[in-house]
Amino acid sequence: MAGVIVHLVDGTYELFRYFLSPAAAFDRGVPEALRAVRGVVGSVLGMLEGGATHLGVATDHVIESFRNALWPGYKTGEGMDPVLVAQFEPLEDALRALGLVVWPMVEFEADDALAAAAAMAAGDARVEQVVVCTPDKDLAQCVRGERVVQLDRRTRELRDEAGVRRKFGVSPASIPDWLALVGDTADGYPGLPGWGAKSAAAVLARYEHLERVPKLAADWAVSVRGALRLATTLAEQREQALLFRRLATLREDAPVGPGVDALRWVEPRPGFAEWAERLGAPALHERAARLAAARR
């Protein structure tokens, strides 16, 4: 187990990615109702073939979470393509059949499960590195040095802590504060008026968290354009900002199971052959069986 690399995959993002893929639209080898599922399963199997040994997948079993009770505008499943929504549960079932650990979130979100699993894995001395596979900026808060990193599998961009600072202008610890100020349209909260990515980064690079930012712009030890207006807005809407930060802060207490050992992939389950047929790709089972035999 020494020197293990743990891969944590955002299954919801991957499902969206393959559902929206132009190539998938021309794939007639599988029913439309399972086209994105096949894309994700094939992609994750490719990760195993590429050398991944310990792997877990987080999904949003439902779109809504505890955050919807905190902010009425928080994201919901309204307006989502029903063909996409109908593939959430089949994805979970197909990945389990492949032999993977799947965390389907109901009260929490997939991002919370990834954060909890990253913390769990990083706490295991046998783990050399944790790779969180998602481009979601929320997950940048989980990055720790070069031990917990973030990977965008589509662009192949790998971000360690220095990479997070280059990308956002703040440390991983300040990402929830940064999102509170600039907002996150994907999640449905607006941030504070007038605050942008650059001004938020400049202030938080100096003060790190909202509580440490002086209320008066005259007391700021950093030069920011429109400082007086920004400071006034933050002072007047501080409670709103703290609420947005709570929305942006990932929960490391999401239920992800006991430990790293459970994430080791061994072999597909008996039901995977049937799933491969349903997905119009019997070769998926053949590939998984060959890989399992080689590892044994």
PDB file of C-alpha atoms in Angstrom:
ATOM      1  CA  MET A   1       0.000   0.000   0.000  1.00  0.00           C
ATOM      2  CA  ALA A   2       2.905   2.410   0.529  1.00  0.00           C
ATOM      3  CA  GLY A   3       3.023   5.153  -2.085  1.00  0.00           C
ATOM      4  CA  VAL A   4      -0.604   4.725  -3.173  1.00  0.00           C
ATOM      5  CA  ILE A   5      -2.204   7.358  -5.398  1.00  0.00           C
ATOM      6  CA  VAL A   6      -5.937   7.804  -4.811  1.00  0.00           C
ATOM      7  CA  HIS A   7      -8.149   9.093  -7.619  1.00  0.00           C
ATOM      8  CA  LEU A   8     -11.491  10.722  -6.776  1.00  0.00           C
ATOM      9  CA  VAL A   9     -13.844  11.336  -9.699  1.00  0.00           C
ATOM     10  CA  ASP A  10     -16.728  13.807  -9.991  1.00  0.00           C
ATOM     11  CA  GLY A  11     -19.261  11.467 -11.575  1.00  0.00           C
ATOM     12  CA  THR A  12     -21.906  14.151 -12.037  1.00  0.00           C
ATOM     13  CA  TYR A  13     -19.521  16.368 -13.999  1.00  0.00           C
ATOM     14  CA  GLU A  14     -18.399  13.427 -16.129  1.00  0.00           C
ATOM     15  CA  LEU A  15     -22.015  12.531 -16.917  1.00  0.00           C
ATOM     16  CA  PHE A  16     -22.730  16.115 -18.006  1.00  0.00           C
ATOM     17  CA  ARG A  17     -19.532  16.152 -20.056  1.00  0.00           C
ATOM     18  CA  TYR A  18     -20.390  13.036 -22.019  1.00  0.00           C
ATOM     19  CA  PHE A  19     -24.036  13.987 -22.368  1.00  0.00           C
ATOM     20  CA  LEU A  20     -23.019  17.268 -23.998  1.00  0.00           C
ATOM     21  CA  SER A  21     -20.222  15.763 -26.088  1.00  0.00           C
ATOM     22  CA  PRO A  22     -20.773  16.315 -29.833  1.00  0.00           C
ATOM     23  CA  ALA A  23     -19.205  12.920 -30.504  1.00  0.00           C
ATOM     24  CA  ALA A  24     -21.800  11.198 -28.313  1.00  0.00           C
ATOM     25  CA  ALA A  25     -24.607  12.651 -30.411  1.00  0.00           C
ATOM     26  CA  PHE A  26     -23.357  10.669 -33.429  1.00  0.00           C
ATOM     27  CA  ASP A  27     -22.890   7.421 -31.492  1.00  0.00           C
ATOM     28  CA  ARG A  28     -25.691   5.100 -32.588  1.00  0.00           C
ATOM     29  CA  GLY A  29     -24.239   2.007 -30.924  1.00  0.00           C
ATOM     30  CA  VAL A  30     -26.140   2.556 -27.686  1.00  0.00           C
ATOM     31  CA  PRO A  31     -29.625   3.838 -26.845  1.00  0.00           C
ATOM     32  CA  GLU A  32     -29.742   7.570 -26.230  1.00  0.00           C
ATOM     33  CA  ALA A  33     -31.000   6.865 -22.688  1.00  0.00           C
ATOM     34  CA  LEU A  34     -27.606   5.340 -21.764  1.00  0.00           C
ATOM     35  CA  ARG A  35     -25.205   7.118 -24.100  1.00  0.00           C
ATOM     36  CA  ALA A  36     -23.610   9.340 -21.456  1.00  0.00           C
ATOM     37  CA  VAL A  37     -23.388   6.422 -19.007  1.00  0.00           C
ATOM     38  CA  ARG A  38     -21.355   4.452 -21.506  1.00  0.00           C
ATOM     39  CA  GLY A  39     -19.029   7.372 -22.009  1.00  0.00           C
ATOM     40  CA  VAL A  40     -18.334   7.722 -18.294  1.00  0.00           C
ATOM     41  CA  VAL A  41     -17.922   3.987 -17.677  1.00  0.00           C
ATOM     42  CA  GLY A  42     -15.495   3.671 -20.595  1.00  0.00           C
ATOM     43  CA  SER A  43     -13.559   6.703 -19.416  1.00  0.00           C
ATOM     44  CA  VAL A  44     -13.221   5.480 -15.826  1.00  0.00           C
ATOM     45  CA  LEU A  45     -12.216   2.024 -17.029  1.00  0.00           C
ATOM     46  CA  GLY A  46      -9.561   3.781 -19.076  1.00  0.00           C
ATOM     47  CA  MET A  47      -8.235   5.357 -15.878  1.00  0.00           C
ATOM     48  CA  LEU A  48      -7.894   1.891 -14.342  1.00  0.00           C
ATOM     49  CA  GLU A  49      -6.152   0.618 -17.468  1.00  0.00           C
ATOM     50  CA  GLY A  50      -3.859   3.637 -17.243  1.00  0.00           C
ATOM     51  CA  GLY A  51      -2.658   2.559 -13.803  1.00  0.00           C
ATOM     52  CA  ALA A  52      -5.175   3.909 -11.286  1.00  0.00           C
ATOM     53  CA  THR A  53      -5.483   1.427  -8.424  1.00  0.00           C
ATOM     54  CA  HIS A  54      -7.602   3.174  -5.779  1.00  0.00           C
ATOM     55  CA  LEU A  55     -10.586   5.045  -7.146  1.00  0.00           C
ATOM     56  CA  GLY A  56     -13.911   6.394  -5.873  1.00  0.00           C
ATOM     57  CA  VAL A  57     -16.706   8.179  -7.734  1.00  0.00           C
ATOM     58  CA  ALA A  58     -19.035  10.784  -6.212  1.00  0.00           C
ATOM     59  CA  THR A  59     -22.436  11.519  -7.748  1.00  0.00           C
ATOM     60  CA  ASP A  60     -25.429  13.724  -7.082  1.00  0.00           C
ATOM     61  CA  HIS A  61     -28.163  11.152  -6.552  1.00  0.00           C
ATOM     62  CA  VAL A  62     -30.487  14.166  -6.471  1.00  0.00           C
ATOM     63  CA  ILE A  63     -29.581  17.716  -7.459  1.00  0.00           C
ATOM     64  CA  GLU A  64     -30.973  19.444  -4.376  1.00  0.00           C
ATOM     65  CA  SER A  65     -29.058  19.395  -1.057  1.00  0.00           C
ATOM     66  CA  PHE A  66     -29.093  21.022   2.373  1.00  0.00           C
ATOM     67  CA  ARG A  67     -27.874  24.230   0.704  1.00  0.00           C
ATOM     68  CA  ASN A  68     -31.261  24.772  -0.941  1.00  0.00           C
ATOM     69  CA  ALA A  69     -32.738  25.447   2.491  1.00  0.00           C
ATOM     70  CA  LEU A  70     -30.076  28.113   3.115  1.00  0.00           C
ATOM     71  CA  TRP A  71     -30.478  30.070  -0.120  1.00  0.00           C
ATOM     72  CA  PRO A  72     -33.666  30.026  -2.224  1.00  0.00           C
ATOM     73  CA  GLY A  73     -31.779  30.652  -5.460  1.00  0.00           C
ATOM     74  CA  TYR A  74     -29.438  27.705  -5.032  1.00  0.00           C
ATOM     75  CA  LYS A  75     -29.239  25.322  -7.987  1.00  0.00           C
ATOM     76  CA  THR A  76     -31.993  22.778  -8.571  1.00  0.00           C
ATOM     77  CA  GLY A  77     -32.797  20.257 -11.250  1.00  0.00           C
ATOM     78  CA  GLU A  78     -35.283  22.625 -12.876  1.00  0.00           C
ATOM     79  CA  GLY A  79     -34.779  22.886 -16.611  1.00  0.00           C
ATOM     80  CA  MET A  80     -32.461  19.884 -16.884  1.00  0.00           C
ATOM     81  CA  ASP A  81     -32.917  17.611 -19.875  1.00  0.00           C
ATOM     82  CA  PRO A  82     -34.977  14.612 -18.680  1.00  0.00           C
ATOM     83  CA  VAL A  83     -32.808  12.292 -20.778  1.00  0.00           C
ATOM     84  CA  LEU A  84     -29.806  13.412 -18.733  1.00  0.00           C
ATOM     85  CA  VAL A  85     -31.610  13.199 -15.382  1.00  0.00           C
ATOM     86  CA  ALA A  86     -32.722   9.648 -16.172  1.00  0.00           C
ATOM     87  CA  GLN A  87     -29.073   8.560 -16.467  1.00  0.00           C
ATOM     88  CA  PHE A  88     -28.026   9.506 -12.917  1.00  0.00           C
ATOM     89  CA  GLU A  89     -29.057   6.231 -11.257  1.00  0.00           C
ATOM     90  CA  PRO A  90     -27.995   3.963 -14.142  1.00  0.00           C
ATOM     91  CA  LEU A  91     -24.541   5.559 -13.942  1.00  0.00           C
ATOM     92  CA  GLU A  92     -24.267   4.674 -10.264  1.00  0.00           C
ATOM     93  CA  ASP A  93     -25.405   1.103 -10.911  1.00  0.00           C
ATOM     94  CA  ALA A  94     -23.062   0.597 -13.864  1.00  0.00           C
ATOM     95  CA  LEU A  95     -20.040   1.925 -11.957  1.00  0.00           C
ATOM     96  CA  ARG A  96     -20.812  -0.327  -8.989  1.00  0.00           C
ATOM     97  CA  ALA A  97     -21.042  -3.272 -11.389  1.00  0.00           C
ATOM     98  CA  LEU A  98     -17.608  -2.326 -12.683  1.00  0.00           C
ATOM     99  CA  GLY A  99     -16.423  -2.875  -9.116  1.00  0.00           C
ATOM    100  CA  LEU A 100     -15.989   0.718  -8.027  1.00  0.00           C
ATOM    101  CA  VAL A 101     -16.927   2.525  -4.837  1.00  0.00           C
ATOM    102  CA  VAL A 102     -19.702   5.036  -5.576  1.00  0.00           C
ATOM    103  CA  TRP A 103     -20.907   7.768  -3.222  1.00  0.00           C
ATOM    104  CA  PRO A 104     -24.436   8.865  -4.269  1.00  0.00           C
ATOM    105  CA  MET A 105     -25.234  12.056  -2.377  1.00  0.00           C
ATOM    106  CA  VAL A 106     -28.728  13.057  -1.257  1.00  0.00           C
ATOM    107  CA  GLU A 107     -28.463  15.495   1.648  1.00  0.00           C
ATOM    108  CA  PHE A 108     -24.957  16.514   0.581  1.00  0.00           C
ATOM    109  CA  GLU A 109     -23.506  17.119  -2.896  1.00  0.00           C
ATOM    110  CA  ALA A 110     -20.961  15.185  -4.923  1.00  0.00           C
ATOM    111  CA  ASP A 111     -18.456  17.971  -4.204  1.00  0.00           C
ATOM    112  CA  ASP A 112     -18.883  17.362  -0.472  1.00  0.00           C
ATOM    113  CA  ALA A 113     -18.184  13.666  -0.952  1.00  0.00           C
ATOM    114  CA  LEU A 114     -15.034  14.468  -2.913  1.00  0.00           C
ATOM    115  CA  ALA A 115     -13.865  16.840  -0.172  1.00  0.00           C
ATOM    116  CA  ALA A 116     -14.577  14.280   2.550  1.00  0.00           C
ATOM    117  CA  ALA A 117     -12.842  11.494   0.631  1.00  0.00           C
ATOM    118  CA  ALA A 118      -9.836  13.730  -0.087  1.00  0.00           C
ATOM    119  CA  ALA A 119      -9.477  14.521   3.625  1.00  0.00           C
ATOM    120  CA  MET A 120      -9.871  10.857   4.522  1.00  0.00           C
ATOM    121  CA  ALA A 121      -7.281   9.709   1.998  1.00  0.00           C
ATOM    122  CA  ALA A 122      -4.818  12.481   2.833  1.00  0.00           C
ATOM    123  CA  GLY A 123      -4.984  11.399   6.461  1.00  0.00           C
ATOM    124  CA  ASP A 124      -3.651   7.947   5.557  1.00  0.00           C
ATOM    125  CA  ALA A 125       0.139   7.839   5.807  1.00  0.00           C
ATOM    126  CA  ARG A 126       0.295   5.172   3.092  1.00  0.00           C
ATOM    127  CA  VAL A 127      -1.159   7.553   0.510  1.00  0.00           C
ATOM    128  CA  GLU A 128       1.399   9.436  -1.551  1.00  0.00           C
ATOM    129  CA  GLN A 129      -1.047  11.673  -3.390  1.00  0.00           C
ATOM    130  CA  VAL A 130      -4.770  12.331  -3.776  1.00  0.00           C
ATOM    131  CA  VAL A 131      -5.961  13.402  -7.232  1.00  0.00           C
ATOM    132  CA  VAL A 132      -9.398  15.043  -7.261  1.00  0.00           C
ATOM    133  CA  CYS A 133     -10.661  14.741 -10.828  1.00  0.00           C
ATOM    134  CA  THR A 134     -12.912  17.710 -11.549  1.00  0.00           C
ATOM    135  CA  PRO A 135     -12.536  21.225 -12.999  1.00  0.00           C
ATOM    136  CA  ASP A 136     -15.005  22.636 -10.437  1.00  0.00           C
ATOM    137  CA  LYS A 137     -13.460  25.674  -8.763  1.00  0.00           C
ATOM    138  CA  ASP A 138     -15.145  24.749  -5.461  1.00  0.00           C
ATOM    139  CA  LEU A 139     -12.806  21.776  -5.151  1.00  0.00           C
ATOM    140  CA  ALA A 140      -9.731  24.015  -5.283  1.00  0.00           C
ATOM    141  CA  GLN A 141     -10.281  24.533  -1.548  1.00  0.00           C
ATOM    142  CA  CYS A 142      -9.286  20.881  -0.967  1.00  0.00           C
ATOM    143  CA  VAL A 143      -5.829  21.220  -2.524  1.00  0.00           C
ATOM    144  CA  ARG A 144      -2.952  20.790  -0.083  1.00  0.00           C
ATOM    145  CA  GLY A 145       0.591  21.381  -1.309  1.00  0.00           C
ATOM    146  CA  GLU A 146       1.405  18.639  -3.809  1.00  0.00           C
ATOM    147  CA  ARG A 147      -0.273  15.957  -1.692  1.00  0.00           C
ATOM    148  CA  VAL A 148      -3.891  16.756  -2.646  1.00  0.00           C
ATOM    149  CA  VAL A 149      -4.146  18.077  -6.195  1.00  0.00           C
ATOM    150  CA  GLN A 150      -6.930  18.861  -8.651  1.00  0.00           C
ATOM    151  CA  LEU A 151      -7.042  17.458 -12.174  1.00  0.00           C
ATOM    152  CA  ASP A 152      -9.177  18.609 -15.078  1.00  0.00           C
ATOM    153  CA  ARG A 153      -9.309  15.380 -17.078  1.00  0.00           C
ATOM    154  CA  ARG A 154     -10.583  17.145 -20.187  1.00  0.00           C
ATOM    155  CA  THR A 155      -7.735  19.658 -20.476  1.00  0.00           C
ATOM    156  CA  ARG A 156      -5.200  17.565 -18.510  1.00  0.00           C
ATOM    157  CA  GLU A 157      -4.475  20.579 -16.301  1.00  0.00           C
ATOM    158  CA  LEU A 158      -3.126  19.528 -12.905  1.00  0.00           C
ATOM    159  CA  ARG A 159      -3.223  22.063 -10.071  1.00  0.00           C
ATOM    160  CA  ASP A 160      -1.287  21.838  -6.854  1.00  0.00           C
ATOM    161  CA  GLU A 161      -1.385  24.578  -4.223  1.00  0.00           C
ATOM    162  CA  ALA A 162       0.903  26.838  -6.254  1.00  0.00           C
ATOM    163  CA  GLY A 163      -1.337  26.238  -9.266  1.00  0.00           C
ATOM    164  CA  VAL A 164      -4.421  27.299  -7.312  1.00  0.00           C
ATOM    165  CA  ARG A 165      -2.679  30.536  -6.360  1.00  0.00           C
ATOM    166  CA  ARG A 166      -1.764  31.181 -10.000  1.00  0.00           C
ATOM    167  CA  LYS A 167      -5.306  30.437 -11.180  1.00  0.00           C
ATOM    168  CA  PHE A 168      -7.330  32.333  -8.569  1.00  0.00           C
ATOM    169  CA  GLY A 169      -4.815  34.625  -6.882  1.00  0.00           C
ATOM    170  CA  VAL A 170      -5.549  33.154  -3.431  1.00  0.00           C
ATOM    171  CA  SER A 171      -4.619  30.103  -1.405  1.00  0.00           C
ATOM    172  CA  PRO A 172      -6.922  27.060  -1.315  1.00  0.00           C
ATOM    173  CA  ALA A 173      -8.049  28.068   2.191  1.00  0.00           C
ATOM    174  CA  SER A 174      -9.458  31.326   0.780  1.00  0.00           C
ATOM    175  CA  ILE A 175     -11.456  29.798  -2.080  1.00  0.00           C
ATOM    176  CA  PRO A 176     -14.797  29.789  -0.158  1.00  0.00           C
ATOM    177  CA  ASP A 177     -14.247  33.470   0.780  1.00  0.00           C
ATOM    178  CA  TRP A 178     -13.332  34.287  -2.831  1.00  0.00           C
ATOM    179  CA  LEU A 179     -16.478  32.567  -4.114  1.00  0.00           C
ATOM    180  CA  ALA A 180     -18.565  34.390  -1.505  1.00  0.00           C
ATOM    181  CA  LEU A 181     -17.435  37.713  -2.950  1.00  0.00           C
ATOM    182  CA  VAL A 182     -17.501  36.936  -6.673  1.00  0.00           C
ATOM    183  CA  GLY A 183     -20.424  34.481  -6.622  1.00  0.00           C
ATOM    184  CA  ASP A 184     -20.939  31.239  -8.499  1.00  0.00           C
ATOM    185  CA  THR A 185     -23.557  31.335 -11.250  1.00  0.00           C
ATOM    186  CA  ALA A 186     -23.419  27.541 -11.665  1.00  0.00           C
ATOM    187  CA  ASP A 187     -24.513  27.097  -8.051  1.00  0.00           C
ATOM    188  CA  GLY A 188     -26.964  29.990  -8.085  1.00  0.00           C
ATOM    189  CA  TYR A 189     -25.608  32.633  -5.706  1.00  0.00           C
ATOM    190  CA  PRO A 190     -24.521  36.062  -6.969  1.00  0.00           C
ATOM    191  CA  GLY A 191     -21.709  37.232  -4.701  1.00  0.00           C
ATOM    192  CA  LEU A 192     -21.532  40.885  -3.677  1.00  0.00           C
ATOM    193  CA  PRO A 193     -22.182  43.782  -6.076  1.00  0.00           C
ATOM    194  CA  GLY A 194     -19.030  45.328  -7.487  1.00  0.00           C
ATOM    195  CA  TRP A 195     -16.703  42.591  -6.325  1.00  0.00           C
ATOM    196  CA  GLY A 196     -14.869  40.813  -9.127  1.00  0.00           C
ATOM    197  CA  ALA A 197     -12.260  38.103  -9.357  1.00  0.00           C
ATOM    198  CA  LYS A 198      -9.310  40.513  -9.297  1.00  0.00           C
ATOM    199  CA  SER A 199     -10.486  42.708  -6.429  1.00  0.00           C
ATOM    200  CA  ALA A 200     -11.462  39.692  -4.333  1.00  0.00           C
ATOM    201  CA  ALA A 201      -8.102  38.046  -4.994  1.00  0.00           C
ATOM    202  CA  ALA A 202      -6.151  41.194  -4.111  1.00  0.00           C
ATOM    203  CA  VAL A 203      -7.950  41.633  -0.789  1.00  0.00           C
ATOM    204  CA  LEU A 204      -7.995  37.971   0.220  1.00  0.00           C
ATOM    205  CA  ALA A 205      -4.376  37.429  -0.746  1.00  0.00           C
ATOM    206  CA  ARG A 206      -3.625  39.922   2.013  1.00  0.00           C
ATOM    207  CA  TYR A 207      -6.301  39.043   4.596  1.00  0.00           C
ATOM    208  CA  GLU A 208      -7.188  35.416   3.683  1.00  0.00           C
ATOM    209  CA  HIS A 209     -10.693  35.394   5.238  1.00  0.00           C
ATOM    210  CA  LEU A 210     -13.664  37.775   5.291  1.00  0.00           C
ATOM    211  CA  GLU A 211     -13.483  38.343   9.053  1.00  0.00           C
ATOM    212  CA  ARG A 212      -9.967  39.700   8.757  1.00  0.00           C
ATOM    213  CA  VAL A 213     -10.785  42.336   6.139  1.00  0.00           C
ATOM    214  CA  PRO A 214     -10.903  45.779   7.853  1.00  0.00           C
ATOM    215  CA  LYS A 215     -14.304  47.410   7.649  1.00  0.00           C
ATOM    216  CA  LEU A 216     -12.840  50.749   6.503  1.00  0.00           C
ATOM    217  CA  ALA A 217     -11.081  50.983   3.153  1.00  0.00           C
ATOM    218  CA  ALA A 218      -8.669  53.471   4.730  1.00  0.00           C
ATOM    219  CA  ASP A 219      -7.371  50.624   6.872  1.00  0.00           C
ATOM    220  CA  TRP A 220      -6.721  48.268   3.948  1.00  0.00           C
ATOM    221  CA  ALA A 221      -3.046  47.451   3.504  1.00  0.00           C
ATOM    222  CA  VAL A 222      -3.604  46.725  -0.166  1.00  0.00           C
ATOM    223  CA  SER A 223      -4.375  48.963  -3.127  1.00  0.00           C
ATOM    224  CA  VAL A 224      -7.621  48.048  -4.893  1.00  0.00           C
ATOM    225  CA  ARG A 225      -9.551  50.103  -7.412  1.00  0.00           C
ATOM    226  CA  GLY A 226     -12.871  51.268  -5.965  1.00  0.00           C
ATOM    227  CA  ALA A 227     -11.804  50.239  -2.450  1.00  0.00           C
ATOM    228  CA  LEU A 228     -14.226  52.608  -0.719  1.00  0.00           C
ATOM    229  CA  ARG A 229     -17.216  51.236  -2.604  1.00  0.00           C
ATOM    230  CA  LEU A 230     -16.112  47.640  -2.101  1.00  0.00           C
ATOM    231  CA  ALA A 231     -15.507  48.104   1.625  1.00  0.00           C
ATOM    232  CA  THR A 232     -18.900  49.751   2.042  1.00  0.00           C
ATOM    233  CA  THR A 233     -20.631  46.920   0.217  1.00  0.00           C
ATOM    234  CA  LEU A 234     -18.846  44.297   2.295  1.00  0.00           C
ATOM    235  CA  ALA A 235     -19.706  46.106   5.536  1.00  0.00           C
ATOM    236  CA  GLU A 236     -23.365  46.439   4.578  1.00  0.00           C
ATOM    237  CA  GLN A 237     -23.729  42.908   3.244  1.00  0.00           C
ATOM    238  CA  ARG A 238     -21.344  41.026   5.523  1.00  0.00           C
ATOM    239  CA  GLU A 239     -24.005  38.546   6.678  1.00  0.00           C
ATOM    240  CA  GLN A 240     -24.879  37.816   3.071  1.00  0.00           C
ATOM    241  CA  ALA A 241     -21.212  37.233   2.287  1.00  0.00           C
ATOM    242  CA  LEU A 242     -20.874  34.857   5.231  1.00  0.00           C
ATOM    243  CA  LEU A 243     -23.919  32.945   3.994  1.00  0.00           C
ATOM    244  CA  PHE A 244     -22.431  32.653   0.512  1.00  0.00           C
ATOM    245  CA  ARG A 245     -19.198  31.414   2.041  1.00  0.00           C
ATOM    246  CA  ARG A 246     -21.151  28.748   3.892  1.00  0.00           C
ATOM    247  CA  LEU A 247     -22.674  27.676   0.586  1.00  0.00           C
ATOM    248  CA  ALA A 248     -19.217  27.510  -0.986  1.00  0.00           C
ATOM    249  CA  THR A 249     -17.567  25.637   1.892  1.00  0.00           C
ATOM    250  CA  LEU A 250     -17.463  21.906   1.230  1.00  0.00           C
ATOM    251  CA  ARG A 251     -18.444  19.522   4.003  1.00  0.00           C
ATOM    252  CA  GLU A 252     -15.779  17.015   4.974  1.00  0.00           C
ATOM    253  CA  ASP A 253     -18.312  15.124   7.113  1.00  0.00           C
ATOM    254  CA  ALA A 254     -20.168  13.762   4.084  1.00  0.00           C
ATOM    255  CA  PRO A 255     -20.525   9.958   4.358  1.00  0.00           C
ATOM    256  CA  VAL A 256     -17.781   8.266   2.314  1.00  0.00           C
ATOM    257  CA  GLY A 257     -17.024   5.104   4.242  1.00  0.00           C
ATOM    258  CA  PRO A 258     -14.246   3.847   6.454  1.00  0.00           C
ATOM    259  CA  GLY A 259     -10.982   4.210   4.580  1.00  0.00           C
ATOM    260  CA  VAL A 260      -8.653   3.951   1.616  1.00  0.00           C
ATOM    261  CA  ASP A 261      -8.511   0.145   1.437  1.00  0.00           C
ATOM    262  CA  ALA A 262     -12.098   0.013   0.203  1.00  0.00           C
ATOM    263  CA  LEU A 263     -11.121   2.108  -2.835  1.00  0.00           C
ATOM    264  CA  ARG A 264      -8.754  -0.514  -4.284  1.00  0.00           C
ATOM    265  CA  TRP A 265     -10.200  -1.831  -7.524  1.00  0.00           C
ATOM    266  CA  VAL A 266     -10.004  -5.615  -7.810  1.00  0.00           C
ATOM    267  CA  GLU A 267     -12.373  -6.820 -10.514  1.00  0.00           C
ATOM    268  CA  PRO A 268     -15.793  -6.231 -12.074  1.00  0.00           C
ATOM    269  CA  ARG A 269     -18.822  -7.732 -10.384  1.00  0.00           C
ATOM    270  CA  PRO A 270     -20.794 -10.531 -12.082  1.00  0.00           C
ATOM    271  CA  GLY A 271     -23.439  -8.072 -13.260  1.00  0.00           C
ATOM    272  CA  PHE A 272     -20.995  -5.997 -15.306  1.00  0.00           C
ATOM    273  CA  ALA A 273     -21.204  -8.291 -18.344  1.00  0.00           C
ATOM    274  CA  GLU A 274     -24.926  -7.551 -18.540  1.00  0.00           C
ATOM    275  CA  TRP A 275     -24.291  -3.841 -18.137  1.00  0.00           C
ATOM    276  CA  ALA A 276     -21.723  -3.892 -20.944  1.00  0.00           C
ATOM    277  CA  GLU A 277     -24.348  -5.456 -23.207  1.00  0.00           C
ATOM    278  CA  ARG A 278     -26.936  -2.833 -22.195  1.00  0.00           C
ATOM    279  CA  LEU A 279     -24.429  -0.120 -23.009  1.00  0.00           C
ATOM    280  CA  GLY A 280     -23.868  -1.585 -26.445  1.00  0.00           C
ATOM    281  CA  ALA A 281     -20.219  -2.225 -25.622  1.00  0.00           C
ATOM    282  CA  PRO A 282     -19.519  -5.847 -24.620  1.00  0.00           C
ATOM    283  CA  ALA A 283     -15.823  -5.037 -25.027  1.00  0.00           C
ATOM    284  CA  LEU A 284     -16.024  -3.059 -21.766  1.00  0.00           C
ATOM    285  CA  HIS A 285     -16.473  -6.299 -19.827  1.00  0.00           C
ATOM    286  CA  GLU A 286     -13.704  -7.997 -21.764  1.00  0.00           C
ATOM    287  CA  ARG A 287     -11.340  -5.119 -20.990  1.00  0.00           C
ATOM    288  CA  ALA A 288     -12.234  -5.129 -17.301  1.00  0.00           C
ATOM    289  CA  ALA A 289     -11.809  -8.900 -17.045  1.00  0.00           C
ATOM    290  CA  ARG A 290      -8.404  -8.778 -18.739  1.00  0.00           C
ATOM    291  CA  LEU A 291      -7.256  -6.010 -16.426  1.00  0.00           C
ATOM    292  CA  ALA A 292      -8.425  -7.869 -13.325  1.00  0.00           C
ATOM    293  CA  ALA A 293      -6.610 -11.023 -14.455  1.00  0.00           C
ATOM    294  CA  ALA A 294      -3.425  -9.073 -15.116  1.00  0.00           C
ATOM    295  CA  ARG A 295      -3.518  -7.496 -11.665  1.00  0.00           C
ATOM    296  CA  ARG A 296      -4.100 -10.821  -9.973  1.00  0.00           C
TER     297      ARG A 296
END
